[in-house]
mmCIF file of C-alpha atoms in Angstrom:
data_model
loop_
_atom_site.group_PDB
_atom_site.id
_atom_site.type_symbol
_atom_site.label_atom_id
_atom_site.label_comp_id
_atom_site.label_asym_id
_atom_site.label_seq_id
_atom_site.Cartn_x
_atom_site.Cartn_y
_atom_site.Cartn_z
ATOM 1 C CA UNK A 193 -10.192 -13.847 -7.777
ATOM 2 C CA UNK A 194 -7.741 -12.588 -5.638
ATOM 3 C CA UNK A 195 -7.934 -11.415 -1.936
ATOM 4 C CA UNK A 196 -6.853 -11.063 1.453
ATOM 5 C CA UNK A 197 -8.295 -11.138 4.515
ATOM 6 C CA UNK A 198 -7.143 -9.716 8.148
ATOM 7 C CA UNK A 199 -8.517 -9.453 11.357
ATOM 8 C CA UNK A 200 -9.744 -5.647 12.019
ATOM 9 C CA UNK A 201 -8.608 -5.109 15.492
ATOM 10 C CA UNK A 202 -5.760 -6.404 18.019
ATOM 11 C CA UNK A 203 -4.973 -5.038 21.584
ATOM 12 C CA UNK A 204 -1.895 -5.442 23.418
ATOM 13 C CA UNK A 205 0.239 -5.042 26.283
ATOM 14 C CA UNK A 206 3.128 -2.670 26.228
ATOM 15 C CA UNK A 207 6.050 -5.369 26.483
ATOM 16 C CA UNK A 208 4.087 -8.157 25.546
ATOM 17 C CA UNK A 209 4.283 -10.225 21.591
ATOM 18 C CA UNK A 210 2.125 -8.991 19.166
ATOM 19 C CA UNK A 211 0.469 -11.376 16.504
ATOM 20 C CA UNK A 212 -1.053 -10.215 13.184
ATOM 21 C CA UNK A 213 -2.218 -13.112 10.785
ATOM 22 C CA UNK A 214 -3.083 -12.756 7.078
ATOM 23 C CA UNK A 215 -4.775 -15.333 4.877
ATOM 24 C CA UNK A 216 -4.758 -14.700 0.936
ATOM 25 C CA UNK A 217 -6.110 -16.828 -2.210
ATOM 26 C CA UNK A 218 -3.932 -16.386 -4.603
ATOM 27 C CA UNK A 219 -1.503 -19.952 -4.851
ATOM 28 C CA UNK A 220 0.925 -18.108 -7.717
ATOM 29 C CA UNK A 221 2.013 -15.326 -4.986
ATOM 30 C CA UNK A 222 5.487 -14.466 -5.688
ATOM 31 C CA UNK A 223 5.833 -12.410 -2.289
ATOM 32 C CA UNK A 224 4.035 -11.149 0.209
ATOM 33 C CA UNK A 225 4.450 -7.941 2.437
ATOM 34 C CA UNK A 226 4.193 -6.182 5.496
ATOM 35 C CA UNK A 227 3.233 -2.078 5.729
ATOM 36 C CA UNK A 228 2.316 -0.098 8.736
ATOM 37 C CA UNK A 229 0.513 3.180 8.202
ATOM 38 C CA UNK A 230 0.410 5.642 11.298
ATOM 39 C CA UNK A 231 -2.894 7.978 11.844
ATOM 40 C CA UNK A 232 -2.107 10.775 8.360
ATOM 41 C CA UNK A 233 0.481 9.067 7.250
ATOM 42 C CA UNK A 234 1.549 6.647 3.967
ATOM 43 C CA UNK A 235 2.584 3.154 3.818
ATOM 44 C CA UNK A 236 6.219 2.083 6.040
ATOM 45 C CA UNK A 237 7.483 -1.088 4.287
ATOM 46 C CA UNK A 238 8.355 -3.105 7.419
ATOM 47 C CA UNK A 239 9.373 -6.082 5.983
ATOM 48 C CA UNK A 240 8.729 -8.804 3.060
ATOM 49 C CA UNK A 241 9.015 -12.676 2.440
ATOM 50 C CA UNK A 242 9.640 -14.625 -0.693
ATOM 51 C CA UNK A 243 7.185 -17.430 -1.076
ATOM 52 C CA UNK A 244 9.903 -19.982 -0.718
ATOM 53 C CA UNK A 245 10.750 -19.364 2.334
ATOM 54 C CA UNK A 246 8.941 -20.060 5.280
ATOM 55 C CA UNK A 247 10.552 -17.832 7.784
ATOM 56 C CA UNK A 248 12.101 -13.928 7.744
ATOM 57 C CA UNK A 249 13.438 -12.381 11.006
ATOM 58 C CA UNK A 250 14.217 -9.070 11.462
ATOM 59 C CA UNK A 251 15.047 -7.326 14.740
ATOM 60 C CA UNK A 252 11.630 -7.612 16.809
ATOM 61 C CA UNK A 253 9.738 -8.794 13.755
ATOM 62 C CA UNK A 254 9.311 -12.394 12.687
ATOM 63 C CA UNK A 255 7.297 -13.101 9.368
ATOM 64 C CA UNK A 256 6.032 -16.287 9.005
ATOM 65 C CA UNK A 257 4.800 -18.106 6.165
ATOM 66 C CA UNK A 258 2.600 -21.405 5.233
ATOM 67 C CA UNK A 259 2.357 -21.999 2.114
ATOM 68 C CA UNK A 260 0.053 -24.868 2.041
ATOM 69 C CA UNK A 261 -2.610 -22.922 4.359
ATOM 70 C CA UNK A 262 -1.647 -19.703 2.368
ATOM 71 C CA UNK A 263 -1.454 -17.925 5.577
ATOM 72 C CA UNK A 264 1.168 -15.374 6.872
ATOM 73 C CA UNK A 265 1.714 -14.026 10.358
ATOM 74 C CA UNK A 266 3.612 -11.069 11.752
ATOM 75 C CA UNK A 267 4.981 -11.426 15.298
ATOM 76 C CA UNK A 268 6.306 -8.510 16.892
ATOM 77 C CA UNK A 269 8.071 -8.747 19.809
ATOM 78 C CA UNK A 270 8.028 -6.593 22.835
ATOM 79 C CA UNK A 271 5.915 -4.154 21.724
ATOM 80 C CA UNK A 272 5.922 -0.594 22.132
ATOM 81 C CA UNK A 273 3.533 2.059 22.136
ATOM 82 C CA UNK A 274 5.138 3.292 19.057
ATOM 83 C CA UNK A 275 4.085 0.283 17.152
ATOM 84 C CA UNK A 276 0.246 1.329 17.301
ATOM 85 C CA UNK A 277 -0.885 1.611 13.812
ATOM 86 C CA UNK A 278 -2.679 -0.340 10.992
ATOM 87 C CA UNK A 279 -1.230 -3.263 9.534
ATOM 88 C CA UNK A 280 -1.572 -3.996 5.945
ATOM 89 C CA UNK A 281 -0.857 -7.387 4.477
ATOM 90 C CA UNK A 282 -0.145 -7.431 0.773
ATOM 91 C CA UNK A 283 0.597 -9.993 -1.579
ATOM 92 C CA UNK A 284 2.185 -9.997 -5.081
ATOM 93 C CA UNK A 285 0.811 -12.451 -7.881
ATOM 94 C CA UNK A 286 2.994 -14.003 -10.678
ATOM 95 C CA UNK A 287 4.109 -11.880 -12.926
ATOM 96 C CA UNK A 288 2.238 -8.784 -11.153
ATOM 97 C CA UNK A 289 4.598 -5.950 -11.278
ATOM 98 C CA UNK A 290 3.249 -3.279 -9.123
ATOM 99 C CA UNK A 291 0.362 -4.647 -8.436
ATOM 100 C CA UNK A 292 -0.271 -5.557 -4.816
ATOM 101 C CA UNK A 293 -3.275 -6.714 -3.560
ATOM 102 C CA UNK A 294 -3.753 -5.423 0.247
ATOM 103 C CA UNK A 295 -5.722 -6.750 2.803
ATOM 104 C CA UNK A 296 -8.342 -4.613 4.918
ATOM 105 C CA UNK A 297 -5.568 -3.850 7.781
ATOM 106 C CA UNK A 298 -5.566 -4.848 11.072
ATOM 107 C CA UNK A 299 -5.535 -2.044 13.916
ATOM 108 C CA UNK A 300 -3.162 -3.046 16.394
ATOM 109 C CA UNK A 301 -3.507 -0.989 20.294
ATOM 110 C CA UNK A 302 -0.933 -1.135 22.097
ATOM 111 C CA UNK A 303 -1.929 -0.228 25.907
ATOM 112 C CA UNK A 304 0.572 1.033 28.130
ATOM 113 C CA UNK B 17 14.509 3.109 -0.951
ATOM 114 C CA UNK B 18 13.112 6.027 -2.550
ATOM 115 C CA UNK B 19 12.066 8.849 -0.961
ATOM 116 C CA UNK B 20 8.999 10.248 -2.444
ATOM 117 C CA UNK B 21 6.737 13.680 -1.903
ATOM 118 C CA UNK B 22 3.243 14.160 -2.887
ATOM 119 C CA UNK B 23 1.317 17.316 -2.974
ATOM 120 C CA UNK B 24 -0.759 18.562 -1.653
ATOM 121 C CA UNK B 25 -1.140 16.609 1.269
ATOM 122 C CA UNK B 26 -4.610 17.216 1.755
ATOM 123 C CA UNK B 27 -7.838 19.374 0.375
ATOM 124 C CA UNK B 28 -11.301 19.661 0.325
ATOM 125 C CA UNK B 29 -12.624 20.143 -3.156
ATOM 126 C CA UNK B 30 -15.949 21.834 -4.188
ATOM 127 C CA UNK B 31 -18.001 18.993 -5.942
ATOM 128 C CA UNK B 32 -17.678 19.188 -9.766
ATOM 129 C CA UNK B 33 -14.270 20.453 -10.287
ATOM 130 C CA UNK B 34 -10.790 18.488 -10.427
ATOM 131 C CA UNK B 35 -7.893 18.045 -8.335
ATOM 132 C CA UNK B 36 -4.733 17.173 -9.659
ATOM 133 C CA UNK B 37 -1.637 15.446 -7.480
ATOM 134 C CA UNK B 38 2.007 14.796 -8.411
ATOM 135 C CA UNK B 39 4.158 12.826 -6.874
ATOM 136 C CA UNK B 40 7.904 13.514 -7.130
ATOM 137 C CA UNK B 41 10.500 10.571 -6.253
ATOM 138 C CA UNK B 42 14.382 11.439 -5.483
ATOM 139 C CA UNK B 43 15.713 9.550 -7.977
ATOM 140 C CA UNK B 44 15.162 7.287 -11.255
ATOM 141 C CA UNK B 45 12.533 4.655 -10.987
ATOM 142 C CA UNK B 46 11.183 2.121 -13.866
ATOM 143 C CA UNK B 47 7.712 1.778 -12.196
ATOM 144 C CA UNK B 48 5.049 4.427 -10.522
ATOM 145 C CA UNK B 49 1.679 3.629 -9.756
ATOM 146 C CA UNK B 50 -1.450 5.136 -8.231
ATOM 147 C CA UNK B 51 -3.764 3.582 -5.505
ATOM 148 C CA UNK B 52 -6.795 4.694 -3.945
ATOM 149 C CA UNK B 53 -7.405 3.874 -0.360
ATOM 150 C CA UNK B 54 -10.942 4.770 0.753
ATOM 151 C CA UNK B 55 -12.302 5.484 3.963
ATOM 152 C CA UNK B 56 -11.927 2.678 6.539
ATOM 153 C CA UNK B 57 -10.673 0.428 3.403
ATOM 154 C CA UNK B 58 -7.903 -1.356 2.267
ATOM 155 C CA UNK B 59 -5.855 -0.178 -0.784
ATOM 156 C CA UNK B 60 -6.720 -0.708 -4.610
ATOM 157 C CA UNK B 61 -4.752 0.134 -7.887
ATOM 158 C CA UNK B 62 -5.764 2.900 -10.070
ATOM 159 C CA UNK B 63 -3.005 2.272 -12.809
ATOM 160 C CA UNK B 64 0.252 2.100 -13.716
ATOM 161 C CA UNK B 65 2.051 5.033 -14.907
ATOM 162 C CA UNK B 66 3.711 4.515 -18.377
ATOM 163 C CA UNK B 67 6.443 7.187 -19.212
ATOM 164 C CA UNK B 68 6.081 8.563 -22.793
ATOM 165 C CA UNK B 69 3.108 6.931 -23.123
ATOM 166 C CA UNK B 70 -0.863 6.203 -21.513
ATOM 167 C CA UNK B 71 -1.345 4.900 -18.279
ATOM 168 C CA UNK B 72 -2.490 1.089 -17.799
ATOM 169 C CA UNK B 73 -5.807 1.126 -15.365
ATOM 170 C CA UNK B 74 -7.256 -1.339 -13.619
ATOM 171 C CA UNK B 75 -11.046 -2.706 -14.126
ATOM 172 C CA UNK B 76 -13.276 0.102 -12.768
ATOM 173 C CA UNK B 77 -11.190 2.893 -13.497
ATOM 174 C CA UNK B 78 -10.892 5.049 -16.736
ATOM 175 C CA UNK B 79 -8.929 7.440 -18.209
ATOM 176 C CA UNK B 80 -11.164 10.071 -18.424
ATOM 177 C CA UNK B 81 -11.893 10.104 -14.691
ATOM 178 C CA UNK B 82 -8.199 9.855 -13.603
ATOM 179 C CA UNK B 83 -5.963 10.927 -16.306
ATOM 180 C CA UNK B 84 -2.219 10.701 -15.612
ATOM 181 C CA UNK B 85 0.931 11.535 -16.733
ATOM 182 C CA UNK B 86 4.034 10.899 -16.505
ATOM 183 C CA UNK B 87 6.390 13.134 -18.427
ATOM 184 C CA UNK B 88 9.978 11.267 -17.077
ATOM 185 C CA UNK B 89 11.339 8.684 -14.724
ATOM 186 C CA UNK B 90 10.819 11.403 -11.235
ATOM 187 C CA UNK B 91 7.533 12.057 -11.733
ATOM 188 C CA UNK B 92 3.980 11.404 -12.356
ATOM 189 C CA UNK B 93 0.308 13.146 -11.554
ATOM 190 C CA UNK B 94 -2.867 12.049 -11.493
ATOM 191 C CA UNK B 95 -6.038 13.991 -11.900
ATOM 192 C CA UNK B 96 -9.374 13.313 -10.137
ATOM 193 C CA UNK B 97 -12.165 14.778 -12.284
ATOM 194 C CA UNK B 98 -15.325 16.048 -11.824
ATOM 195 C CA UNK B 99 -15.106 14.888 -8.622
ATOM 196 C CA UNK B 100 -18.320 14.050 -6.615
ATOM 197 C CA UNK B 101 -18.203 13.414 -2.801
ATOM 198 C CA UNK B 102 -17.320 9.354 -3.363
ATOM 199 C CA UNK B 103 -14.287 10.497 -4.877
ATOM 200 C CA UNK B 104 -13.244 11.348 -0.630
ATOM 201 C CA UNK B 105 -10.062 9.118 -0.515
ATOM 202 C CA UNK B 106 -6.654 8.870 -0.207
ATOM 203 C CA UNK B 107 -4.517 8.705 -3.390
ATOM 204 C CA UNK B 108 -1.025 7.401 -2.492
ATOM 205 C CA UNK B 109 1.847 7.082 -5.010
ATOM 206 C CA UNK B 110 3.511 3.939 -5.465
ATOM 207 C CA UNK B 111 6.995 3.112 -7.142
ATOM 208 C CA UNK B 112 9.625 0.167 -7.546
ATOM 209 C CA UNK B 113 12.819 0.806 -8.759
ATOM 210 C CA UNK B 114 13.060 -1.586 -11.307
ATOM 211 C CA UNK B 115 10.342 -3.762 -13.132
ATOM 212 C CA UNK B 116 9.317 -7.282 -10.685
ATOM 213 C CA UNK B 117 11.490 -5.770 -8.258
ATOM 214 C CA UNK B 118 11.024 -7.064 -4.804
ATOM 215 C CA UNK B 119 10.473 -3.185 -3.267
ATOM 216 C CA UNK B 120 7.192 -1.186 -3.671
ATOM 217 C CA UNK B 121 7.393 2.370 -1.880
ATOM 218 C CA UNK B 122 5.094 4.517 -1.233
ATOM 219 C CA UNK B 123 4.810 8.213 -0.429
ATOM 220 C CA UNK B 124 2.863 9.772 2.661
ATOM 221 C CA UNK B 125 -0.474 10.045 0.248
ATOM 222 C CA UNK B 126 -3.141 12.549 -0.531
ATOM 223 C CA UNK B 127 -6.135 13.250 1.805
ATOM 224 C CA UNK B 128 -9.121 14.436 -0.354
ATOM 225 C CA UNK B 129 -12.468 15.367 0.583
ATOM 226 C CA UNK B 130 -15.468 16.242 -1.623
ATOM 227 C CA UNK B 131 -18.102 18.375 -0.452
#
């Protein structure tokens, strides 16, 4: 079936790049997404990719996308304190309207 | 984007009764959907809400536990019934303005707990 895996945890730097990779199963996946959730708080779309591209930039955050390996990154760069939050990879199937299937998130400190 | 409310926020429910939430978006959207994210876990679909007609749900959940409606093209609710303390979750709203469009938003989500 589907899924999506994450790494749980990153710590960073204040000022320094900031790395969150994604792997998912699912070869048909039309896009595939980026959402932050703060502590009590919903889902931020940050950003998105279509699957044929390989590259989306936007301000500090890079998205980057191999197909072949299925795998997607987010890169943000100079990182603030701000940015501490979960990260939730989420992918989109063929024909899938609505349905998004997330990974587990990845907790991203960012130390001062 | 959409701007979208849910209420309540948050509640702690006594173990046998029902909650229900509604989730209000600022303007006209085709889809709305309902996702459960559990404690420490990732998010899963509950179902799609249909206007004018019943919600699609996913394998493992059933109308009877979490009815919904969806009376127009604003608005939805779902119910959690007779909830037991596995039911403690967050129930976030989902909704894309337009059927396989790109955009799925979601509002700030309800924080229940069953005791």
């Amino acid at each position: 079936g589907e899924d999506v895996e994450q790494s749980l945890f990153l710590s960073v730097r204040e000022g320094d790049s900031s790395v969150i990779n994604c792997t998912y199963t699912d070869s048909s996946s039309t896009y595939l997404y980026w959402y932050k959730q703060e502590p009590g708080a919903g889902l931020q779309l940050l950003t998105y990719i279509f699957s044929n591209m390989d590259m989306k930039q936007d301000q500090r955050l890079t998205v980057l996308l191999n197909k072949k390996d299925k795998h997607l990154s987010l890169r943000i760069a100079d990182t603030q304190t701000g940015d501490s939050a979960i990260y939730f990879c989420a992918e989109r199937g063929l024909g899938n309207t609505g349905k998004l299937i997330f990974g587990q998130g990845t907790t991203l400190q960012v130390k001062p | 984007s959409a701007v979208i409310s849910q209420k309540p926020s948050r509640d702690i429910c006594q173990r046998g009764t029902s909650l229900t939430i509604q989730c209000q978006v600022d303007s006209q959207v085709t889809m709305m959907f309902w996702y459960r994210q559990q404690p420490g876990q990732s998010l899963t679909l509950i179902a799609t809400a249909n206007q004018g007609s019943e919600a699609t749900y996913e394998s493992g959940f059933v109308i009877d536990k979490f009815p919904i409606s969806r009376p127009n093209l604003t608005f939805s609710t779902l119910t959690v019934s007779n909830m037991s303390p596995e039911d403690s979750s967050i129930y976030l709203c989902s909704v894309e303005k337009a059927a396989m469009n790109t955009e799925a938003f979601f509002g700030q989500g309800t924080r229940l707990t069953v005791v």
